[in-house]
Short mmCIF file of C-alpha atoms in Angstrom, two decimals:
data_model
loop_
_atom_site.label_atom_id
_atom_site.label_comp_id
_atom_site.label_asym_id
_atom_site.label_seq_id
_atom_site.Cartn_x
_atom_site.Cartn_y
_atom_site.Cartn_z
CA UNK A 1 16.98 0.08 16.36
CA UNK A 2 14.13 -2.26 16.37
CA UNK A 3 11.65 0.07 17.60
CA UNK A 4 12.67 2.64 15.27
CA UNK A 5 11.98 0.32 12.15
CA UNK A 6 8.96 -1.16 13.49
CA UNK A 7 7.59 2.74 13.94
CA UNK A 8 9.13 3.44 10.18
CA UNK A 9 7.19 0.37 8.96
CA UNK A 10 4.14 1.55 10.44
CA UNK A 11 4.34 4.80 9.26
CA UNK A 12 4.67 3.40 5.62
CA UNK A 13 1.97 1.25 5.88
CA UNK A 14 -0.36 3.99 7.47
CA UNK A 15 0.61 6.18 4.39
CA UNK A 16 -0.29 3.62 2.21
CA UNK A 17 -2.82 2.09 3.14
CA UNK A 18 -4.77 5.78 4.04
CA UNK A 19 -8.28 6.08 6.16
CA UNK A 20 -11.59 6.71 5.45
CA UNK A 21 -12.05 9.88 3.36
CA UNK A 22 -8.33 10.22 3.25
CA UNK A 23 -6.57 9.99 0.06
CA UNK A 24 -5.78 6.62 -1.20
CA UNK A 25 -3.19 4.76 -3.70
CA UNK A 26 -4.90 4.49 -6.38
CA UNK A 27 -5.83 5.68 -9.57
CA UNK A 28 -9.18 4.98 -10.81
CA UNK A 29 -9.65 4.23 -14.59
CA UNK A 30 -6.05 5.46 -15.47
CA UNK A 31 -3.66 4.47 -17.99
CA UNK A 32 -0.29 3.87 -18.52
CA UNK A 33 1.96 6.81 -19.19
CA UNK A 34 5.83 7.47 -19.61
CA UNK A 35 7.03 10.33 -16.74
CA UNK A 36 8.70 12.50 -20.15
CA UNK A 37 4.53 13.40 -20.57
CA UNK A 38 4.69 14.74 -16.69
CA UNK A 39 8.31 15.18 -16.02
CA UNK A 40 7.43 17.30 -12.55
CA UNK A 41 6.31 14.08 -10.71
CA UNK A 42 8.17 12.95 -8.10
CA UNK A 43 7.29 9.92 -5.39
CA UNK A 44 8.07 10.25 -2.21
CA UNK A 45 9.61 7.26 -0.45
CA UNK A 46 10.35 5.78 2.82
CA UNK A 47 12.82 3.30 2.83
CA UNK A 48 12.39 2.28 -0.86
CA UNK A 49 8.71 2.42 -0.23
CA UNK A 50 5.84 4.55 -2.54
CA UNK A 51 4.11 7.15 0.19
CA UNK A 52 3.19 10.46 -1.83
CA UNK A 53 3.41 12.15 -5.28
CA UNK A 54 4.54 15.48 -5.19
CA UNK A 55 5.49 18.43 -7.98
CA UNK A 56 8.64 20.05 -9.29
CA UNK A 57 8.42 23.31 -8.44
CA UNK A 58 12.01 24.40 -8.97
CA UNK A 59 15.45 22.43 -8.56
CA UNK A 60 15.13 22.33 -5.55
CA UNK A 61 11.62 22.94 -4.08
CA UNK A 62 8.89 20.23 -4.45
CA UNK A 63 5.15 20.62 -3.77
CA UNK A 64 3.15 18.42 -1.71
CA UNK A 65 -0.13 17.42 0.58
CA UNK A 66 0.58 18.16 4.16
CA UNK A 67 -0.64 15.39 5.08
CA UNK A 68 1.79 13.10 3.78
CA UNK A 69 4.32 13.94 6.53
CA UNK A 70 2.11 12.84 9.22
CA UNK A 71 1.25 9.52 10.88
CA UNK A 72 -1.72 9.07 13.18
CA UNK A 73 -1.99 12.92 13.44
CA UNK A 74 2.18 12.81 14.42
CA UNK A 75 4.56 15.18 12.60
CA UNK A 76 7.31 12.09 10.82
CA UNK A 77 10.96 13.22 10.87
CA UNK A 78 11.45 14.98 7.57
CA UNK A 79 14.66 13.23 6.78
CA UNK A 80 12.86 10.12 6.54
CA UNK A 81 11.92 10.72 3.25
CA UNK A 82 13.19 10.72 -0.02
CA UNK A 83 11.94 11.73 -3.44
CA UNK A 84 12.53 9.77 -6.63
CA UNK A 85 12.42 12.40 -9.91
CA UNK A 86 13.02 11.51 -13.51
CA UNK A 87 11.44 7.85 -13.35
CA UNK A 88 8.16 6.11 -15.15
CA UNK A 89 8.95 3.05 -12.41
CA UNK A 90 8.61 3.89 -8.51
CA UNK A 91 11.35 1.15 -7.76
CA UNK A 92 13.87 2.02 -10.15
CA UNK A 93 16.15 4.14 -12.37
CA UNK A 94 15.81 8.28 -12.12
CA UNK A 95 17.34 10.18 -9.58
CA UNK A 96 16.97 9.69 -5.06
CA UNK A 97 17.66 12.83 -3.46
CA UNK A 98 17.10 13.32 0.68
CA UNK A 99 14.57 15.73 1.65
CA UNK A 100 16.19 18.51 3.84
CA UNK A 101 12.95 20.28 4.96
CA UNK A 102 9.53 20.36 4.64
CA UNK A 103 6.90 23.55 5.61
CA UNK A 104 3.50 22.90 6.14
CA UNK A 105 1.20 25.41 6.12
CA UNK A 106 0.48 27.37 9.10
CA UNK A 107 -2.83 26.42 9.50
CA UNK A 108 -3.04 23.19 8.16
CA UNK A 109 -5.94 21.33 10.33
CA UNK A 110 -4.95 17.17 9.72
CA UNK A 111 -8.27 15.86 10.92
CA UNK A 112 -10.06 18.19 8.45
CA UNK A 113 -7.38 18.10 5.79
CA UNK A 114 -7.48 21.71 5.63
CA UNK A 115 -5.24 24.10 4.18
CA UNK A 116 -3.44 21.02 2.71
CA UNK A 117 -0.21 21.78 1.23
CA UNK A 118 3.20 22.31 1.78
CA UNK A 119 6.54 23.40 0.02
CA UNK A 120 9.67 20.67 0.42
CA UNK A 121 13.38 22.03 0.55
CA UNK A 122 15.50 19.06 -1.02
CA UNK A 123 19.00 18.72 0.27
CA UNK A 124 20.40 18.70 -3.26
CA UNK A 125 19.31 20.24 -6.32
CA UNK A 126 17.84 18.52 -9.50
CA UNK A 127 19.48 18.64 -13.30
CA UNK A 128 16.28 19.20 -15.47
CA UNK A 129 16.20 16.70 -17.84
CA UNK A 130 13.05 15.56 -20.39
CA UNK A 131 12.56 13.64 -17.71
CA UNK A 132 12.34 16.23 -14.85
CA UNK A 133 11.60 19.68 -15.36
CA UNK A 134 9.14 22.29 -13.01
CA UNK A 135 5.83 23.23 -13.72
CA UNK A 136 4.34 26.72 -13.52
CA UNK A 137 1.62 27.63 -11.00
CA UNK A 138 -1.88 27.98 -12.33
CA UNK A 139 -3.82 31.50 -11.35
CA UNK A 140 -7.12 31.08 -11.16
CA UNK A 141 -9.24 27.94 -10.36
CA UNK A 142 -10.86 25.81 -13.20
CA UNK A 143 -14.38 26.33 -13.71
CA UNK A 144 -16.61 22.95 -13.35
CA UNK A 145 -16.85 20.78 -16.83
CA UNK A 146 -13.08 21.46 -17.31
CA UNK A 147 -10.76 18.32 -18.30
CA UNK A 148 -7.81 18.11 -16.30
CA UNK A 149 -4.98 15.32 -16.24
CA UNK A 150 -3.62 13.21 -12.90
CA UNK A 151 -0.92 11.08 -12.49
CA UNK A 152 0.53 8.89 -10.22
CA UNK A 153 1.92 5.22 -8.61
CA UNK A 154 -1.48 4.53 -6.74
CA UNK A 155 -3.50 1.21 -6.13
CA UNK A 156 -5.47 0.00 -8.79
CA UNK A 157 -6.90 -2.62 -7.39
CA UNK A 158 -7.81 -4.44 -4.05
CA UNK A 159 -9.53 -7.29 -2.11
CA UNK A 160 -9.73 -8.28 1.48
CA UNK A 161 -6.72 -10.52 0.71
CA UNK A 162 -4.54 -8.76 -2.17
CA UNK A 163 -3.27 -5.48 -2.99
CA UNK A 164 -1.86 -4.51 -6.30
CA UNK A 165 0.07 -1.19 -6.85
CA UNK A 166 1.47 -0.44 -10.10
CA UNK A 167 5.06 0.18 -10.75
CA UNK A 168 4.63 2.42 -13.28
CA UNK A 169 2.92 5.81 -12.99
CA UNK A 170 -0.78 5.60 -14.39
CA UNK A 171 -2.45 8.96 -15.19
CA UNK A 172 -6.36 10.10 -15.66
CA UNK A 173 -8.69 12.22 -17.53
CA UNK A 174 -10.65 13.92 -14.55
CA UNK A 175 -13.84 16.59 -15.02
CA UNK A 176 -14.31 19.57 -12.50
CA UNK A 177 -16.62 19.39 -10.80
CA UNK A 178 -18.73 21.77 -8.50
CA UNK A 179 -17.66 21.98 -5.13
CA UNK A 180 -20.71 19.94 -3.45
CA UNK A 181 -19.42 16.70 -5.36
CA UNK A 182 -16.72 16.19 -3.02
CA UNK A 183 -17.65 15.05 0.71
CA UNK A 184 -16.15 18.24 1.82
CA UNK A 185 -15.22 21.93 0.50
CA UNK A 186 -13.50 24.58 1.76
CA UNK A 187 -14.71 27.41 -0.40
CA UNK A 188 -12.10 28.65 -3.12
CA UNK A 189 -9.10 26.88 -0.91
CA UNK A 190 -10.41 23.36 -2.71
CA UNK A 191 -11.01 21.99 -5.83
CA UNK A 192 -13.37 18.66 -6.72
CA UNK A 193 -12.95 16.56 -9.42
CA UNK A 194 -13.57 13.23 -11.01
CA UNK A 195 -16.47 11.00 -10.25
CA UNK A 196 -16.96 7.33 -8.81
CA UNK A 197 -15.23 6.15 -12.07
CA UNK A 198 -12.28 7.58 -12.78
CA UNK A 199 -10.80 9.31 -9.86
CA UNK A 200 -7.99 9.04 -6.72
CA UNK A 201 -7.29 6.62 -4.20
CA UNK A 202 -4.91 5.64 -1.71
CA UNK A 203 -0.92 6.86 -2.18
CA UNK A 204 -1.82 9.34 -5.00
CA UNK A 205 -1.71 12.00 -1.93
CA UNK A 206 0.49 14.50 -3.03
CA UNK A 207 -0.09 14.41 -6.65
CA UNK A 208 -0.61 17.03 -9.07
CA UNK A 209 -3.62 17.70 -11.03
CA UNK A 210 -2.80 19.63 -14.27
CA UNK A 211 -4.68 21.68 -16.89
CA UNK A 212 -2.69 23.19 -19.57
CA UNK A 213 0.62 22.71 -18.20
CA UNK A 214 0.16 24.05 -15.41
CA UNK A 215 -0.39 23.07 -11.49
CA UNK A 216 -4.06 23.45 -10.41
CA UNK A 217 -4.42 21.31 -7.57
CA UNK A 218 -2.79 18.80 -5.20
CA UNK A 219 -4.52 15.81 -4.71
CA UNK A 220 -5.52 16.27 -0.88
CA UNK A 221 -8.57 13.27 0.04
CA UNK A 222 -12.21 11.80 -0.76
CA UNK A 223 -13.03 7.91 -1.37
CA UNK A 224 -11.68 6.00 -3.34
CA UNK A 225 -15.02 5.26 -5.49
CA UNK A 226 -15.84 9.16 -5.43
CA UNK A 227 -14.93 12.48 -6.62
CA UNK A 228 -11.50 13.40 -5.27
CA UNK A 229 -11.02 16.71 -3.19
CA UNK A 230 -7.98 18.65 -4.13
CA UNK A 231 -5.95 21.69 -2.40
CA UNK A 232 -6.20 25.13 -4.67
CA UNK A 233 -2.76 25.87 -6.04
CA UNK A 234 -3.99 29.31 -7.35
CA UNK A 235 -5.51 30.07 -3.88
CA UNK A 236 -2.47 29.55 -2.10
CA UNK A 237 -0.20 30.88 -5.00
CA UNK A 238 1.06 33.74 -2.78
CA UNK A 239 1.89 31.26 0.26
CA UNK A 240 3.75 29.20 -2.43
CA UNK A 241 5.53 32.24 -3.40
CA UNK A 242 6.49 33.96 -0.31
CA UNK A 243 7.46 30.26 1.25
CA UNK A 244 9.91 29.30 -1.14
CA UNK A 245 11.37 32.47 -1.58
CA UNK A 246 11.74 32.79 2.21
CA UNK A 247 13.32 29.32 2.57
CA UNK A 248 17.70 29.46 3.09
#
């Protein structure tokens, strides 16, 4: 029992805390926001603990990084996490529901962060509230200059002695930009945005980045101080599609 909750604490604290070029928990340049303006955020926890953001798909389907389910390139036991729906805090009030499965995509590559996405069964379905609801799927890709919108319970600030994560989700303004901003691109499959200002960080994995009400991109890696890189919803629409709809 030890072991196991020394691995689980690990785990957390790799998810957290991130690596180079991986996504991190923060939002840069954010603001404070209530979760009725982006009532398809969810946080995934283990025990009690901020890991990922993720998106309402339907009541009972929730879309995610990949990544997030891994720890030092290991597949974690799905049923470790939890998702918290329906809250502004990431401690308290809204609704916990047990994740029943989670499908990566086939060819999801975790050292290159490739192919970055995956659907999440719940074991229970959600009541759509104005505080959760799903969000539609974008179609195409954003061109560059667009303004798009991300949320989430990230770090905002750090030193070699102190960490600070907010409670409460934070959300920011981010421009597309072309691919070559980001350390990495993967063609149409990815999507850059922000700038050394106001962009991602550690524990915002997951997240959902948002144009028009609709889900564009799932916040995948790059630094903390630079432009994040984000998985293509609209390029993997059909996988999205034929997943869920395949799922029991």
């Amino acid at each position: 029992m030890f072991i196991e909750s020394f691995l689980l604490l690990l785990a957390l604290n790799f998810l957290s805390a991130g690596r180079l070029n991986r996504p991190e928990e923060r939002i840069i340049g954010g603001y404070p926001a209530e979760i009725e303006a982006f009532p398809w955020m969810v946080s995934f926890q283990i025990n009690g603990h901020h890991a990922c953001g993720g998106s309402i798909y339907s009541n009972d389907t929730i879309i995610t990084a990949a990544h997030c389910f891994f720890y030092k390139g290991r597949r974690l036991d799905d049923r470790l996490f939890v998702i918290r729906a329906g809250s502004t805090s990431r401690k308290s009030s809204g609704t916990l529901v047990k994740v029943d499965s989670v499908i990566l995509h086939e060819n999801f590559v975790f050292e290159l962060l490739q192919n970055d996405i995956a659907v999440v069964r719940l074991s229970e379905r959600l009541e759509f509230t104005n505080q959760v609801q799903p969000i539609p799927l974008a179609e195409s890709n954003p061109e560059p200059g667009t303004m798009s919108l991300v949320a989430g319970w990230g770090q905002i600030y750090e030193t070699e002695d102190l960490v600070v994560r907010p409670i409460n989700i934070l959300v920011v303004k981010l421009r597309i930009q072309p691919p070559n901003h980001c350390i990495v691109s993967y063609g149409q499959s990815t999507i850059c945005a922000g700038n050394s200002k106001q962009s991602t960080c550690r524990g915002d994995s997951g997240g959902s980045l948002v144009i028009d009400s609709q889900l564009v991109g799932v916040v995948s890696g790059g630094g903390c101080d630079s432009p994040t890189l984000l998985t293509s919803v609209p390029f993997f629409r059909e996988w999205i599609l034929n997943t869920t709809n395949s799922l029991p």
